Each structure stands twice: as structure tokens, then as C-alpha cells.
Short mmCIF file of C-alpha atoms in Angstrom, two decimals:
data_model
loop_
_atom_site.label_atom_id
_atom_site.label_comp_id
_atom_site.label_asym_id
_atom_site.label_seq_id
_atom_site.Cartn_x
_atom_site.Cartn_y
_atom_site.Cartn_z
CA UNK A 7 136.58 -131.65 54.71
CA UNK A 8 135.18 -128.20 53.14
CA UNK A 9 131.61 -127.80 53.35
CA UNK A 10 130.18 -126.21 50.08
CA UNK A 11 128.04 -123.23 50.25
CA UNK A 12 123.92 -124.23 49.78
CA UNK A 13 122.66 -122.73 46.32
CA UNK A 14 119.11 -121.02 46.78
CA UNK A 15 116.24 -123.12 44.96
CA UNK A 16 114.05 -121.25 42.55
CA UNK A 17 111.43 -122.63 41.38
CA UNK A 18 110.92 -123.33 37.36
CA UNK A 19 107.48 -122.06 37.57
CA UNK A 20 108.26 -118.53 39.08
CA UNK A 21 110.81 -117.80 36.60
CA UNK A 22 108.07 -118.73 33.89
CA UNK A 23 105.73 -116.26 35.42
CA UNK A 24 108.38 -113.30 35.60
CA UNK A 25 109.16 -113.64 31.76
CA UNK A 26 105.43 -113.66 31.00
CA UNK A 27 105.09 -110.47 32.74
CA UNK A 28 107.77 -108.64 30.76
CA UNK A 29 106.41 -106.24 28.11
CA UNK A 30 107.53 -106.47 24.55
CA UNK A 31 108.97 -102.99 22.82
CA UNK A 32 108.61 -103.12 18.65
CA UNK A 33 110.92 -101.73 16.97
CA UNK A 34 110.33 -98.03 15.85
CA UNK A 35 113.14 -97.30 12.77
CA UNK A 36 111.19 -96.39 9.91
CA UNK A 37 111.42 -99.01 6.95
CA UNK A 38 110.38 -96.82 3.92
CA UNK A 39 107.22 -97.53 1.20
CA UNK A 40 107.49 -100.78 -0.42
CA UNK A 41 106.28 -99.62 -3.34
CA UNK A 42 108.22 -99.76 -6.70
CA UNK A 43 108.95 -96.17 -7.74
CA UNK A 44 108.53 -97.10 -11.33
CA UNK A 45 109.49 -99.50 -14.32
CA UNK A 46 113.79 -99.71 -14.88
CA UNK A 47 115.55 -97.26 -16.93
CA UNK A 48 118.86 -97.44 -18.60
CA UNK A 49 121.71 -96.07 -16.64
CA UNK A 50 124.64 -96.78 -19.62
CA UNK A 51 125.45 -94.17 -21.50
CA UNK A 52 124.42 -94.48 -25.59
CA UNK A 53 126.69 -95.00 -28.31
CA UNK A 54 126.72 -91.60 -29.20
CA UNK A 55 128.07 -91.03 -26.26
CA UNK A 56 130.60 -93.02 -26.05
CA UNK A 57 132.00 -92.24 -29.63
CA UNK A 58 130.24 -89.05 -30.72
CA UNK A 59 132.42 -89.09 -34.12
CA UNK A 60 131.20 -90.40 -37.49
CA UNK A 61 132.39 -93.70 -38.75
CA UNK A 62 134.09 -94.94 -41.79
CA UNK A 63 134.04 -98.14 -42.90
CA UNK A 64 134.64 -98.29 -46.41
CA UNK A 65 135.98 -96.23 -49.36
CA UNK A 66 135.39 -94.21 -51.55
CA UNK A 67 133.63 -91.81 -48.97
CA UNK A 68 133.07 -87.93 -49.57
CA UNK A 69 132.62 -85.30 -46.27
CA UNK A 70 130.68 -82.94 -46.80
CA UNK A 71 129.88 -81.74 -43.67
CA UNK A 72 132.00 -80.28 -40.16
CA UNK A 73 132.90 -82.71 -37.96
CA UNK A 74 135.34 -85.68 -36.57
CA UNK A 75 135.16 -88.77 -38.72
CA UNK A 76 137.22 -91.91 -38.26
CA UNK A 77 138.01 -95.34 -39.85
CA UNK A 78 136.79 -98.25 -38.11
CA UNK A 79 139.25 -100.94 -39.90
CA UNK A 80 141.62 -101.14 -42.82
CA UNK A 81 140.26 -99.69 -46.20
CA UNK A 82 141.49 -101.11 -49.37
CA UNK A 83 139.91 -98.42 -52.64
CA UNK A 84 139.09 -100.14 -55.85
CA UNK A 85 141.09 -98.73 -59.56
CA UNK A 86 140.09 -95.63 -60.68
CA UNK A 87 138.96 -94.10 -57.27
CA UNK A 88 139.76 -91.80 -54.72
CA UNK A 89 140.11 -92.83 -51.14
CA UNK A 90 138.45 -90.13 -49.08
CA UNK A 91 137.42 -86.36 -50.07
CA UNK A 92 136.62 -83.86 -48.00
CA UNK A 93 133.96 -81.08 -49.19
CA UNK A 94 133.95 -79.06 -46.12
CA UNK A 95 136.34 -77.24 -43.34
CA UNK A 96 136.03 -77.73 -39.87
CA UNK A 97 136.58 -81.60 -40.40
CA UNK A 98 138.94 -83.85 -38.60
CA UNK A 99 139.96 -86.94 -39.95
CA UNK A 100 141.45 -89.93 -37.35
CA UNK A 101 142.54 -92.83 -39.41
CA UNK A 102 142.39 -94.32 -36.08
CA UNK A 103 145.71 -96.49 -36.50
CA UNK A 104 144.43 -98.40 -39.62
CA UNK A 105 146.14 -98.28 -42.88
CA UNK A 106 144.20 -96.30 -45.75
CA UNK A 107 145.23 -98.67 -48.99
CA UNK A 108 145.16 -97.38 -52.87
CA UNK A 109 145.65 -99.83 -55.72
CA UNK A 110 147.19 -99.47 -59.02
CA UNK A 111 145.15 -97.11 -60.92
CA UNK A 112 144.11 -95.74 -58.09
CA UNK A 113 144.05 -91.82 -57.44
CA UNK A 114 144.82 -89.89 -54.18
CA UNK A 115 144.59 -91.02 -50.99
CA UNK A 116 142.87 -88.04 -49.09
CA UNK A 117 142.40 -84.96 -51.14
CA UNK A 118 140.71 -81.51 -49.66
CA UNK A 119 138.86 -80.68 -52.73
CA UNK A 120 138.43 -76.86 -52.92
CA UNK A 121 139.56 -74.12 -50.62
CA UNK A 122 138.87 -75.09 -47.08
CA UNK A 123 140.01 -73.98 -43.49
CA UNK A 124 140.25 -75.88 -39.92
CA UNK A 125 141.14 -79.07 -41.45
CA UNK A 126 143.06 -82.13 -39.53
CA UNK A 127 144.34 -85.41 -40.81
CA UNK A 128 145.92 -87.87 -38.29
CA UNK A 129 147.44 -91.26 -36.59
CA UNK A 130 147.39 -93.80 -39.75
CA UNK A 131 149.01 -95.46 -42.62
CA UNK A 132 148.09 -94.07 -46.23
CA UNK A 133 150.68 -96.04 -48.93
CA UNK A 134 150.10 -97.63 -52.26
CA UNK A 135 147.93 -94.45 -54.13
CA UNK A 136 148.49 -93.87 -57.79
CA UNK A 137 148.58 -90.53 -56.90
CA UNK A 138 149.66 -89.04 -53.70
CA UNK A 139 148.86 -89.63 -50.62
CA UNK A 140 147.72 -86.46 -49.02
CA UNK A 141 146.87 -83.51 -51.44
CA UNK A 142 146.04 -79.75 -49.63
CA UNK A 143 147.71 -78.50 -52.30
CA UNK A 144 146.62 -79.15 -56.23
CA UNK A 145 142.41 -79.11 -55.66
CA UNK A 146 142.23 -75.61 -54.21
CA UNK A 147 144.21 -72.43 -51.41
CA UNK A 148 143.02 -74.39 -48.04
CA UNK A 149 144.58 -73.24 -45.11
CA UNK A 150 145.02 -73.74 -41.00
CA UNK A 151 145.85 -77.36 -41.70
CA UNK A 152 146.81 -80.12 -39.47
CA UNK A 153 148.68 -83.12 -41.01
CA UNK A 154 150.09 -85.67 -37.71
CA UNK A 155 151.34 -88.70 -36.61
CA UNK A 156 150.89 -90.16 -40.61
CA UNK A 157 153.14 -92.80 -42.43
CA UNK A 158 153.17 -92.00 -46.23
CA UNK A 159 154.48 -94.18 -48.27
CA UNK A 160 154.67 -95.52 -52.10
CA UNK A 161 152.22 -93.21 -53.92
CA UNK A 162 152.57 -92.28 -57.44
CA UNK A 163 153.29 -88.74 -56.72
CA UNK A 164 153.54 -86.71 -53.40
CA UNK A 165 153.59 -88.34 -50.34
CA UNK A 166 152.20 -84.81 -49.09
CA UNK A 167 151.58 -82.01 -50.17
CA UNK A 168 149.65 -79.11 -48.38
CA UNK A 169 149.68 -75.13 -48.70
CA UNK A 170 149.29 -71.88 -46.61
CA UNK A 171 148.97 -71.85 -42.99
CA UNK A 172 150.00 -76.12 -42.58
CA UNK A 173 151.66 -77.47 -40.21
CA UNK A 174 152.80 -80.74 -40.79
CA UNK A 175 154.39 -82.82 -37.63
CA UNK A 176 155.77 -86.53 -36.44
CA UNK A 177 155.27 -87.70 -40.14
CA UNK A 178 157.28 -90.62 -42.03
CA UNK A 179 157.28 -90.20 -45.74
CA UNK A 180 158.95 -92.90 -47.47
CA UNK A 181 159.48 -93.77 -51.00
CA UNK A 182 156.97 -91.77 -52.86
CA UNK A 183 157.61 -91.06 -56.66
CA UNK A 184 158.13 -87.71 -56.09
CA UNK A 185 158.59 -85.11 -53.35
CA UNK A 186 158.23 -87.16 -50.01
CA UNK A 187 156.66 -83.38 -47.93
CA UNK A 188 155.08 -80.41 -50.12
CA UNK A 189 154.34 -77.59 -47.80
CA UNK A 190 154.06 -73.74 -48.70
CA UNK A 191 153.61 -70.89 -45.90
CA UNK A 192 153.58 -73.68 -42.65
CA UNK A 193 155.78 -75.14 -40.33
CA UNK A 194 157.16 -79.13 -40.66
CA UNK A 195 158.31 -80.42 -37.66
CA UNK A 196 159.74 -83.72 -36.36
CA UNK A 197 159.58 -85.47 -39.85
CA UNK A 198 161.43 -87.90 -41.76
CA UNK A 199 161.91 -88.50 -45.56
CA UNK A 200 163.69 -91.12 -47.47
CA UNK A 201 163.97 -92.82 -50.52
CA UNK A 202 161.76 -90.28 -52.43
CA UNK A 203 161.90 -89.51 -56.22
CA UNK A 204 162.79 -85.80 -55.68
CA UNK A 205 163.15 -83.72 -52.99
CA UNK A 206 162.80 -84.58 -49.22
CA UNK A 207 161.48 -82.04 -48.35
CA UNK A 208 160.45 -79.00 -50.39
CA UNK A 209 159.35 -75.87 -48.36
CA UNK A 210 157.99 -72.53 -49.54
CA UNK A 211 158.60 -69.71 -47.33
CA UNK A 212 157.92 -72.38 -44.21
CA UNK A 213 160.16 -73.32 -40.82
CA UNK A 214 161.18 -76.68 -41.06
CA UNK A 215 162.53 -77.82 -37.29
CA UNK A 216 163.65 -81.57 -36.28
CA UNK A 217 163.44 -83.46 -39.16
CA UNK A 218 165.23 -86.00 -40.97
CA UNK A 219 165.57 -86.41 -45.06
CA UNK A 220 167.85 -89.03 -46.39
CA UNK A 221 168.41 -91.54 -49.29
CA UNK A 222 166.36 -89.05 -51.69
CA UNK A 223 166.54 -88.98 -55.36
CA UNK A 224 166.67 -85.75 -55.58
CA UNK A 225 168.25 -82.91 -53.04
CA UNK A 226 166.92 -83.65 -48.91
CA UNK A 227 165.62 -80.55 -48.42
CA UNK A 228 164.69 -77.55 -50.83
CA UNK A 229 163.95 -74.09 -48.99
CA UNK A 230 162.62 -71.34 -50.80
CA UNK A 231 162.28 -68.36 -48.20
CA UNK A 232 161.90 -70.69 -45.19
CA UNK A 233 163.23 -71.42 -41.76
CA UNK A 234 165.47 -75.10 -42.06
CA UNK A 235 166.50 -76.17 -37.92
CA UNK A 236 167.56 -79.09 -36.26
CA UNK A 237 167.32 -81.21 -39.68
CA UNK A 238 169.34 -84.47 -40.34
CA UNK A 239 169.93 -84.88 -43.76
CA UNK A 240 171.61 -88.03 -45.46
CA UNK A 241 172.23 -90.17 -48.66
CA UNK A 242 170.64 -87.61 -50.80
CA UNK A 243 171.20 -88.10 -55.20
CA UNK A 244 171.75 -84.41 -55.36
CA UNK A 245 172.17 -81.69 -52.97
CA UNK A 246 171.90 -82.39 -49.03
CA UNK A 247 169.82 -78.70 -48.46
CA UNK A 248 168.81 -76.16 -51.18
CA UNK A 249 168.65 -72.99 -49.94
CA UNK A 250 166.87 -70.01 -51.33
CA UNK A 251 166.39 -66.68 -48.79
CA UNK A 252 166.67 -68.87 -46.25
CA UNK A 253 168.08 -69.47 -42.69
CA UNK A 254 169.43 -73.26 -42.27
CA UNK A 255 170.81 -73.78 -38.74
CA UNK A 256 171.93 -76.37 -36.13
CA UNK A 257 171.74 -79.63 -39.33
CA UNK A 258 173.66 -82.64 -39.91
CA UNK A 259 174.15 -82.90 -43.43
CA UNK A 260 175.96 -85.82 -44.67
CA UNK A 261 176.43 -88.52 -47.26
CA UNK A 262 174.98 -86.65 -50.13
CA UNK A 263 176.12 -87.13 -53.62
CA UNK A 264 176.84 -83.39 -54.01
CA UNK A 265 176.38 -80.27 -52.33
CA UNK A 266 175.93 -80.42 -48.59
CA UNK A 267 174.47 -77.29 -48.44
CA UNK A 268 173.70 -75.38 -52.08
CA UNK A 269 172.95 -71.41 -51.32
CA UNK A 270 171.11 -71.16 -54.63
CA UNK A 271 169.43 -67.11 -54.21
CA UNK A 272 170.45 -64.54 -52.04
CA UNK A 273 169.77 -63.63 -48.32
CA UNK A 274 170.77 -66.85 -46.62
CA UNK A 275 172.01 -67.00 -43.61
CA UNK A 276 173.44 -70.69 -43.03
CA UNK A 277 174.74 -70.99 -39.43
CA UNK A 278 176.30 -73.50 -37.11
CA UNK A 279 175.73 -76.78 -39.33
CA UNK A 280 177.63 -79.68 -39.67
CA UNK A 281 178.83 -80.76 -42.92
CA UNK A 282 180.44 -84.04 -43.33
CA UNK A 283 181.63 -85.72 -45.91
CA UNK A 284 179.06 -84.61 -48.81
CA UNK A 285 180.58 -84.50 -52.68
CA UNK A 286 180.83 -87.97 -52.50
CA UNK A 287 180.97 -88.08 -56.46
CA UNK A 288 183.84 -85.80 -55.93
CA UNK A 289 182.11 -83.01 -58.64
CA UNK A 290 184.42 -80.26 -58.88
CA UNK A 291 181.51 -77.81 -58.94
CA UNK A 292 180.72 -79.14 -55.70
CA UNK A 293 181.37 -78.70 -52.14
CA UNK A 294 180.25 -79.03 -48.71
CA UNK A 295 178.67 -75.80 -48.55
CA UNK A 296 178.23 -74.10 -52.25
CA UNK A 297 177.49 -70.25 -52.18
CA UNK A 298 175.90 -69.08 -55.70
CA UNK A 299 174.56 -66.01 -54.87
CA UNK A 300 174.98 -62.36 -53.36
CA UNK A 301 174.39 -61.03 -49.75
CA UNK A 302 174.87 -64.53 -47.72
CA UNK A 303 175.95 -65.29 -44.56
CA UNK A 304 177.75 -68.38 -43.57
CA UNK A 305 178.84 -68.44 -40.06
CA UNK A 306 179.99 -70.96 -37.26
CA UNK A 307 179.69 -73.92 -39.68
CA UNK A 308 181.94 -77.32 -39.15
CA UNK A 309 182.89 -78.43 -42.94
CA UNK A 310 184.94 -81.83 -43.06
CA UNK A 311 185.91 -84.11 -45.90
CA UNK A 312 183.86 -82.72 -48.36
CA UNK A 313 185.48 -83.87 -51.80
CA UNK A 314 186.48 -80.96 -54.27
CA UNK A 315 186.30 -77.64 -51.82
CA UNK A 316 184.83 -77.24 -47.76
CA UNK A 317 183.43 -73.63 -48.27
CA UNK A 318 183.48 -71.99 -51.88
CA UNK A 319 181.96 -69.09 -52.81
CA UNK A 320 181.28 -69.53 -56.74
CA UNK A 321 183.28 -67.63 -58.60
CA UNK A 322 180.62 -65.77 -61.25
CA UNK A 323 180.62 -62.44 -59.88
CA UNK A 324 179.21 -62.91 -56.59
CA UNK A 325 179.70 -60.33 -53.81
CA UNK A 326 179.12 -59.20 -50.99
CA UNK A 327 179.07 -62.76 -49.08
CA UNK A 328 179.90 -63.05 -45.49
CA UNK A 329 182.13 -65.63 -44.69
CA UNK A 330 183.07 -65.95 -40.55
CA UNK A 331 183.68 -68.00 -37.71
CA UNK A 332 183.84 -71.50 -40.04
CA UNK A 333 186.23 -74.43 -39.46
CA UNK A 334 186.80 -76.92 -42.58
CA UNK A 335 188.96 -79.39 -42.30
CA UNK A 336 189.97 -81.22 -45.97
CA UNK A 337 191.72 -80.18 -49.30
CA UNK A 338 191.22 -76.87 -50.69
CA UNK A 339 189.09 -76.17 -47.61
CA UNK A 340 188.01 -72.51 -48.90
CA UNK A 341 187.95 -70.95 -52.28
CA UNK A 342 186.25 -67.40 -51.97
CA UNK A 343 187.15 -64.50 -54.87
CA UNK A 344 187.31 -61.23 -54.40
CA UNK A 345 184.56 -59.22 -53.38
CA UNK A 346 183.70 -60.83 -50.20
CA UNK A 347 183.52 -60.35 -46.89
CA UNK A 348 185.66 -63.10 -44.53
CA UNK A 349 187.26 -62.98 -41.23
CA UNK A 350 191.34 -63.45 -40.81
CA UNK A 351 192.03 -67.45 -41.36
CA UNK A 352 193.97 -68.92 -39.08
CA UNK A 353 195.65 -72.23 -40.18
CA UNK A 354 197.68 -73.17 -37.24
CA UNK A 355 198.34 -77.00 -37.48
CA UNK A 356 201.82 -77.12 -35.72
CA UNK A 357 200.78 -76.57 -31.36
CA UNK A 358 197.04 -76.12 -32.04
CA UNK A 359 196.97 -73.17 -30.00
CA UNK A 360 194.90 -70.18 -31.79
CA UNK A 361 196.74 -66.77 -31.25
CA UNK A 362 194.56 -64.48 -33.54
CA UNK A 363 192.83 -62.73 -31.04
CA UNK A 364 190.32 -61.88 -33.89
CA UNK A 365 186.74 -63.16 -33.13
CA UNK A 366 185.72 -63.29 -36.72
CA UNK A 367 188.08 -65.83 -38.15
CA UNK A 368 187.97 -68.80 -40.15
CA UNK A 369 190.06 -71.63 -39.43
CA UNK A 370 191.33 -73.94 -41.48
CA UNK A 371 193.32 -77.47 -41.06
#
């Protein structure tokens, strides 16, 4: 049998007597006053803040004043008004996604009334004005414009129209009565225009890059001393481009009743386009590119099925053209009189191997 060990016996009342003798420590971390510092303030940031632009919420309105203004919803005008005017530079207008709405007897949408600078329209809809839509243009010389991000459509004249120093970007103008972009002395970039009542797109000694102009009742494009790049231009009444002492490069041009390109004035250089299938009326004063002036240059261009003639320099006593480096494929692919200047054609249709070692040529098939 195993003997457990004998536990010690403490009594209860010496144990009491050893915690009464133990001294208590307070603690000594330092709590802080208790005191309110003060009655609340407000932490949020004010309205101003937040938005520091001035609102509009219903038209007509007139700015008169620098600054960045913006719609708040969609604004419907009543007949016989404007939408907005703006009496001032240094203004920037957002329509903030809405859609700015004209009636019948209605006049322009947004108009800069007088001769302004530092001026910015953006990011809305403005469609259904008796006159056009957005007017830089007939009210006054404004320049350094900004016109972005903007759908135009169904005005009673210009979709829009704008003068010196504009650049106009990333716009849709759609079936406006009469020229779907007006710009003189900018740039136009990244646009398309359709279905208007005359040109596309008319330019005045501008650069016109990445846009698109089709189903127009008039000609796509018209450039008068301007830069035309990158454009894609379709299913135009008239001409596809009008070119006046211009450069057009690097476009599609296609579909259009007559000309593809129309070299209307001298000192053109049109370069590296691609014609297809314009002169769909089958004019014989048309072609898919038209030359009806002196001292032009027409090089590197692909010209295909283009009714009466590919390349044709008109024959009125033009000279001095210079025709190289083109490829038409069609019927009576060129037709240029005397008096120009146009590399060796090669018309090689048998082993489609080129053996003119001449790097001017024009090639035909």
C-alpha cells in the first residue's frame, strides 16, 4: 500500500492577515483633462468645394464672366431663343453628359458672341437648333478654342462652326442642314460626319487628322490650304475630298458619287491614299482622283474601280503636274496630256514581276 505524503496545514486566518498587510500601488499613467476643448465644428468639406464650378440649370443663360460652368440636367430652350451665350473668354463650358435641346424656331445652340479667347466647350449632346449648333464663327474672330467630346446633330445650319486658332476633337456631327464641321486656321481631329446637307467637313487653311465623313450631301471633306490625314471618307453626293493648296495623305476614300479626290487649285500634294471605287454615277468628268490645276503632286496613291478614269489630269491647259509612284487598277486607268511630269508606266499583267528598275513609275493593270 503507498503511503501519501502529509500536506502542511495553514491556517485560513494567517493567510487573511498576510493579504491585509500587502500595500496597494495606484496606477500612475496620466489620463489627460476631462474637459471639452470646445463646441463641434464641421469637418466636411462645403459645396464649393466639392464642385467649385457654376451651375446651369435652365436655358436661355448668358456668361458673362471667366470661369467653368456646367449643366446640371437636360435643357430643353423655348421658340425664338438661344440656348447658351457666352460674353466672355476664359470660360469653359461642361455639358456634363446631358443633352442641350433647341426647338423649332429656335436659334443656336451655343454661340460665342463677339471676339473672345481661351474658350472650351465639351462632353454633351447639342441637336434639334434652328440654327446651328455651335457657332465660333458668324458673331465675331474668337480664337484658342476648344470644341470636345460633342454629338451635333439636326440643326438648321452648321453643326459647328468655329475660326482661328480651334481645335476641334472626338466630335460626331450628324445630319445638320448644312456643313456638319466649319473650322478656319485649327486642327480637327478624330471626328466623324455624316448625312450633312453640304460638306463634311470644310477646313480653311487647318490639319484635319483621323476623321471620318460619309453619306454627305455635298463633297466629305473640302480643304482650302489645309493639312487632310488619316481621314475615312464615304457615301458622299459629290466629291469624296476637295482639295485646294493642300496636302491629303494616308485616306480611305470611297463610295462617293463623284470625284474621290478633286485637286481643285494648285500646290497639292495628294500622297499615299486609297481610292476605291468613287464615280459611282459613272460622270465622265469624273474620276478617282481629278487634277484641275497646275503644280500638283500625286504620289504613291492606290486608285481602283473608279468609273470613267483612275488618275486624270484635266485636260484645259494644265501643267506642270507631278504624277509618280501610283497604281490604278480599272479602265482607262490614266489620262494625263502633255505638259506633265510622270514616271515610266509599267503595265506588266502577264508574270507580275516588275522589271523597270525605275523608282518613279506608275503602274497600271
Amino acid at each position: 500500500m503507498k503511503i501519501q505524503p502529509i500536506q502542511p496545514f495553514i491556517p485560513t486566518t494567517l493567510v487573511l492577515v498576510a493579504l491585509a498587510t500587502m500595500s496597494y500601488q495606484p496606477s500612475t499613467l496620466a489620463q489627460g483633462s476631462l474637459t471639452p476643448p470646445g463646441a463641434p465644428a464641421p469637418t466636411m468639406k462645403t459645396l464649393t468645394q466639392i464642385e467649385p464650378r457654376t451651375p446651369i440649370s435652365s436655358v436661355p443663360v448668358t456668361i458673362s464672366s471667366p470661369g467653368s460652368y456646367y449643366l446640371t440636367t437636360n435643357l430643353t430652350v423655348t421658340s425664338g431663343n438661344f440656348g447658351v451665350i457666352i460674353n466672355s473668354g476664359n470660360v469653359t463650358l461642361d455639358l456634363n453628359g446631358f443633352v442641350l435641346q433647341g426647338v423649332s424656331g429656335s436659334y443656336g445652340g451655343v454661340i460665342i458672341n463677339g471676339t473672345y479667347t481661351n474658350i472650351t466647350v465639351r462632353n454633351g449632346t447639342i441637336t434639334g437648333w434652328g440654327e446651328s449648333g455651335a457657332n465660333a464663327f458668324s458673331y465675331g474672330t474668337s480664337c484658342n478654342l476648344v470644341f470636345e467630346h460633342l454629338t451635333v446633330s439636326a440643326n438648321g445650319s452648321y453643326g459647328i462652326a468655329t475660326s482661328a486658332g480651334s481645335v476641334v476633337r472626338d466630335c460626331c456631327s450628324i445630319s445638320n442642314a448644312l456643313m456638319g464641321i466649319y473650322c478656319t486656321g485649327g486642327l480637327i481631329s478624330g471626328c466623324m460626319s455624316r448625312n450633312n446637307g453640304s460638306y463634311g467637313i470644310y477646313a480653311n487653311d487647318c490639319m484635319i487628322r483621323d476623321c471620318q465623313a460619309e453619306s454627305n450631301i455635298s463633297s466629305g471633306i473640302g480643304a482650302t490650304y489645309s493639312t487632310v490625314r488619316d481621314c475615312h471618307v464615304r457615301n458622299n453626293a459629290l466629291d469624296g475630298i476637295y482639295a485646294v493648296g493642300s496636302t491629303v495623305s494616308g485616306c480611305y476614300v470611297s463610295g462617293n458619287t463623284r470625284d474621290g479626290i478633286l485637286v481643285n487649285g494648285g500646290d497639292c500634294q495628294i500622297i499615299g491614299n486609297n481610292c476605291s471605287s468613287n464615280n459611282i454615277s459613272g460622270n465622265v468628268n469624273d474620276a478617282g482622283i481629278l487634277i484641275y490645276h497646275n503644280d500638283n503632286r500625286v504620289e504613291d496613291n492606290h486608285v481602283t474601280g473608279n468609273g470613267n478614269s483612275g488618275i486624270w489630269v484635266f485636260n484645259g491647259g494644265y501643267h506642270n503636274n507631278i504624277i509618280v509612284k501610283n497604281t490604278v487598277i480599272g479602265t482607262n486607268n490614266y489620262s494625263i496630256p502633255t505638259g506633265q511630269i510622270s514616271g515610266p508606266l509599267i503595265t506588266n499583267t502577264v508574270s507580275g514581276v516588275i522589271t523597270n528598275s525605275n523608282p518613279w513609275a506608275n503602274f497600271s493593270f
